[in-house]
Coordinates of C-alpha atoms in Angstrom, one line a residue:
Chain A
N1 CA -41.1 -11.1 -183.2
A2 CA -40.4 -15.0 -184.2
G3 CA -40.8 -14.5 -187.7
V4 CA -42.0 -17.8 -189.5
T5 CA -42.1 -20.8 -187.3
Q6 CA -42.7 -24.7 -188.5
T7 CA -43.2 -27.7 -186.7
P8 CA -42.2 -30.5 -186.3
K9 CA -38.7 -30.0 -187.3
F10 CA -38.2 -33.8 -188.2
R11 CA -40.6 -36.5 -189.0
I12 CA -40.4 -40.0 -189.9
L13 CA -43.5 -41.3 -191.7
K14 CA -44.6 -44.8 -192.9
I15 CA -45.9 -45.2 -196.4
G16 CA -49.6 -44.3 -196.5
Q17 CA -49.5 -42.5 -193.1
S18 CA -51.0 -38.7 -193.2
M19 CA -49.7 -35.8 -191.3
T20 CA -49.8 -32.1 -190.9
L21 CA -46.9 -29.5 -191.2
Q22 CA -47.7 -26.7 -189.3
C23 CA -46.7 -23.1 -190.2
T24 CA -47.3 -19.8 -188.3
Q25 CA -46.1 -16.4 -189.1
D26 CA -46.3 -13.2 -186.9
M27 CA -45.3 -10.6 -189.2
N28 CA -49.1 -9.9 -190.5
H29 CA -48.1 -10.9 -193.8
N30 CA -50.9 -11.8 -196.4
Y31 CA -49.0 -14.1 -198.6
M32 CA -47.6 -17.5 -197.4
Y33 CA -46.0 -20.3 -199.4
W34 CA -45.3 -23.7 -199.1
Y35 CA -41.9 -25.3 -200.8
R36 CA -40.3 -28.5 -200.9
Q37 CA -36.5 -28.9 -201.4
D38 CA -35.0 -32.2 -202.7
P39 CA -31.2 -32.7 -201.9
G40 CA -29.0 -30.3 -204.1
M41 CA -32.0 -29.0 -205.8
G42 CA -33.7 -25.5 -205.8
L43 CA -37.0 -25.1 -204.0
K44 CA -40.4 -26.1 -205.8
L45 CA -43.6 -24.2 -204.8
I46 CA -46.3 -26.7 -203.5
Y47 CA -49.1 -24.2 -202.8
Y48 CA -49.5 -20.6 -201.9
S49 CA -52.1 -18.2 -200.3
V50 CA -52.6 -14.7 -200.9
G51 CA -54.8 -14.1 -197.8
A52 CA -57.1 -15.8 -195.5
G53 CA -59.7 -18.0 -197.1
I54 CA -57.5 -17.9 -200.4
T55 CA -55.3 -20.9 -201.7
D56 CA -53.8 -21.7 -205.0
K57 CA -51.8 -24.6 -206.5
G58 CA -48.0 -24.1 -207.3
E59 CA -45.8 -26.2 -209.5
V60 CA -46.0 -29.7 -207.3
P61 CA -49.2 -29.7 -205.6
N62 CA -50.2 -33.6 -206.0
G63 CA -50.5 -35.4 -202.6
Y64 CA -50.7 -32.3 -200.6
N65 CA -53.4 -30.1 -199.3
V66 CA -53.6 -26.7 -197.6
S67 CA -56.1 -24.4 -195.8
R68 CA -55.8 -20.8 -194.6
S69 CA -58.4 -19.8 -191.8
T70 CA -56.3 -17.1 -190.4
T71 CA -53.7 -14.8 -191.4
E72 CA -51.2 -16.3 -189.2
D73 CA -51.4 -20.1 -189.9
F74 CA -51.0 -22.0 -193.4
P75 CA -50.9 -25.9 -192.5
L76 CA -49.9 -28.3 -195.0
R77 CA -51.6 -31.7 -195.1
L78 CA -49.9 -35.1 -196.6
E79 CA -52.4 -37.7 -197.3
L80 CA -51.4 -41.1 -197.9
A81 CA -47.6 -40.3 -197.7
A82 CA -45.4 -41.9 -200.4
P83 CA -41.4 -42.2 -200.5
S84 CA -41.4 -39.6 -203.2
Q85 CA -42.6 -37.0 -200.6
T86 CA -39.2 -37.5 -198.7
S87 CA -38.1 -33.8 -198.8
V88 CA -37.3 -30.8 -196.9
Y89 CA -40.5 -28.6 -196.6
F90 CA -40.3 -24.7 -196.0
C91 CA -43.0 -22.4 -195.3
A92 CA -42.3 -18.6 -196.2
S93 CA -44.4 -15.5 -196.2
S94 CA -44.1 -12.1 -197.6
Y95 CA -45.7 -8.8 -197.2
S96 CA -48.4 -7.6 -199.8
G97 CA -48.2 -3.8 -199.6
T98 CA -46.2 -3.5 -203.1
P99 CA -46.2 -5.7 -206.3
L100 CA -42.6 -6.3 -205.6
S101 CA -43.1 -7.6 -202.0
V102 CA -43.6 -11.1 -203.1
Y103 CA -40.1 -11.4 -204.2
E104 CA -39.0 -10.7 -200.7
Q105 CA -40.2 -13.8 -198.8
Y106 CA -39.3 -14.7 -195.2
F107 CA -38.6 -18.4 -194.4
G108 CA -39.1 -20.8 -191.8
P109 CA -36.4 -23.4 -190.5
G110 CA -37.9 -26.1 -192.5
T111 CA -39.3 -29.8 -191.7
R112 CA -37.2 -32.4 -192.8
L113 CA -39.8 -35.5 -193.5
T114 CA -38.6 -38.8 -194.4
V115 CA -41.2 -41.5 -195.9
T116 CA -40.2 -45.2 -195.6
Chain B
L1 CA -40.8 -17.4 -217.0
A2 CA -37.6 -16.8 -217.9
K3 CA -34.9 -19.3 -217.5
T4 CA -31.7 -18.8 -215.3
T5 CA -28.2 -20.3 -215.6
Q6 CA -25.7 -19.8 -212.9
P7 CA -22.6 -21.7 -212.2
I8 CA -22.9 -24.9 -210.3
S9 CA -20.1 -24.2 -207.5
M10 CA -17.4 -21.4 -207.0
D11 CA -14.3 -21.1 -204.6
S12 CA -12.8 -17.9 -203.2
Y13 CA -10.7 -16.7 -200.2
E14 CA -11.7 -14.5 -197.0
G15 CA -11.0 -11.1 -197.9
Q16 CA -11.8 -11.2 -201.3
E17 CA -14.7 -9.7 -203.8
V18 CA -16.8 -12.4 -205.2
N19 CA -19.0 -12.1 -208.2
I20 CA -21.6 -14.6 -208.9
T21 CA -23.2 -14.0 -212.5
C22 CA -26.7 -15.3 -213.8
S23 CA -27.7 -15.7 -217.2
H24 CA -31.2 -14.9 -218.2
N25 CA -31.3 -14.5 -222.0
N26 CA -35.0 -14.4 -222.3
I27 CA -35.8 -12.1 -219.6
A28 CA -39.3 -10.3 -220.3
T29 CA -39.7 -6.5 -219.8
N30 CA -41.3 -6.7 -216.7
D31 CA -39.3 -9.2 -215.1
Y32 CA -37.4 -8.5 -211.9
I33 CA -34.0 -10.1 -210.8
T34 CA -33.8 -11.5 -207.4
W35 CA -31.2 -13.2 -205.3
Y36 CA -31.3 -15.2 -202.2
Q37 CA -28.6 -17.1 -200.0
Q38 CA -29.3 -20.4 -198.4
F39 CA -27.2 -21.5 -195.5
P40 CA -26.9 -25.5 -194.8
S41 CA -30.3 -26.8 -192.8
Q42 CA -31.8 -23.2 -193.2
G43 CA -34.5 -21.6 -195.3
P44 CA -33.3 -19.0 -197.8
R45 CA -32.8 -15.5 -197.3
F46 CA -33.4 -12.7 -199.5
I47 CA -30.4 -10.6 -200.2
I48 CA -31.2 -8.0 -203.2
Q49 CA -33.6 -7.1 -205.8
G50 CA -33.3 -5.1 -209.0
Y51 CA -34.6 -4.1 -212.5
K52 CA -31.5 -2.4 -214.2
T53 CA -28.3 -0.7 -213.7
K54 CA -27.0 -1.1 -210.0
V55 CA -28.6 -1.6 -206.7
T56 CA -26.5 -1.7 -203.2
N57 CA -27.5 -2.5 -199.8
E58 CA -25.6 -3.4 -196.8
V59 CA -24.8 -6.9 -197.8
A60 CA -24.4 -7.0 -201.5
S61 CA -24.3 -5.1 -204.7
L62 CA -26.4 -6.3 -207.9
F63 CA -25.3 -5.0 -211.5
I64 CA -27.5 -5.3 -214.5
P65 CA -26.4 -4.4 -217.9
A66 CA -28.5 -2.4 -220.3
D67 CA -29.8 -5.4 -222.1
R68 CA -30.5 -7.1 -218.7
K69 CA -29.8 -10.8 -220.2
S70 CA -27.5 -11.2 -217.1
S71 CA -26.9 -10.2 -213.7
T72 CA -23.9 -10.1 -211.4
L73 CA -24.1 -10.5 -207.5
S74 CA -20.9 -8.9 -206.0
L75 CA -20.2 -9.5 -202.4
P76 CA -17.4 -7.6 -200.8
R77 CA -14.8 -8.9 -198.6
V78 CA -16.1 -12.3 -198.1
S79 CA -15.7 -14.1 -194.7
L80 CA -16.1 -17.9 -194.0
S81 CA -19.9 -17.3 -193.0
D82 CA -20.5 -16.3 -196.7
T83 CA -20.2 -20.1 -197.7
A84 CA -23.6 -20.9 -198.7
V85 CA -25.8 -21.5 -201.8
Y86 CA -26.9 -18.4 -203.9
Y87 CA -30.0 -18.4 -206.1
C88 CA -31.1 -16.2 -208.8
L89 CA -34.8 -15.7 -209.7
V90 CA -36.4 -13.9 -212.5
G91 CA -40.1 -13.1 -212.8
P92 CA -42.6 -10.6 -213.0
I93 CA -44.3 -8.2 -210.6
S94 CA -46.9 -10.0 -208.5
N95 CA -45.9 -13.5 -209.8
Y96 CA -46.5 -15.7 -206.9
Q97 CA -44.7 -18.8 -208.5
L98 CA -41.0 -18.1 -208.2
I99 CA -38.8 -20.5 -210.4
W100 CA -35.8 -21.6 -208.3
G101 CA -32.8 -23.3 -210.1
A102 CA -30.1 -25.2 -208.3
G103 CA -28.1 -22.3 -207.3
T104 CA -24.6 -21.4 -207.2
K105 CA -22.5 -23.2 -204.2
L106 CA -20.0 -20.6 -202.8
I107 CA -17.2 -22.1 -200.6
I108 CA -15.1 -19.4 -199.0
K109 CA -11.7 -20.7 -198.0
P110 CA -9.4 -19.3 -195.2

């Protein structure tokens, strides 16, 4: 049971380039989330999904897109990378069996992205 | 969503009990309180969650007074490996948009 896995671990992008951050979970969780964390700050929600085919915007969605074609995978797409997107990106998932389970999120190891 | 206030940092020593308090004066009736731990270069890890009074698990205890305007995370007999950032989150059932503050950086000294 690998939990939540993310690839790549590190990436450097040039301004204007695009990339996809991959996230996979093997816990059969319906809920999945993408966060970004800037140095010394808390996490900010980018997008979330409550099941395959269903996604919604979080607090800071501009410049990002997501898709959820399967329960396991929740990729995050960055289009036209900008220096403001330099951050650590975390993917998380949670069980949907009880109303409180959304609070018990399982996080991946993160992707450290630098845009120069 | 309720705003939370935590100390920016705290120091303690190995073997001591550490209490981190979070203030949430405008907590709503249907809000729950959740604490996470984050080690450097890792994703956060769920520690404990509660609504009122006291909750205890194998890692920590959570004390919530009757007015619920604050909560205290208690870590018994800390070790160097408890050095981490601790986040207090407050929000209603089935709210997907958890609000994360800057957390409390806890440093444990030998």
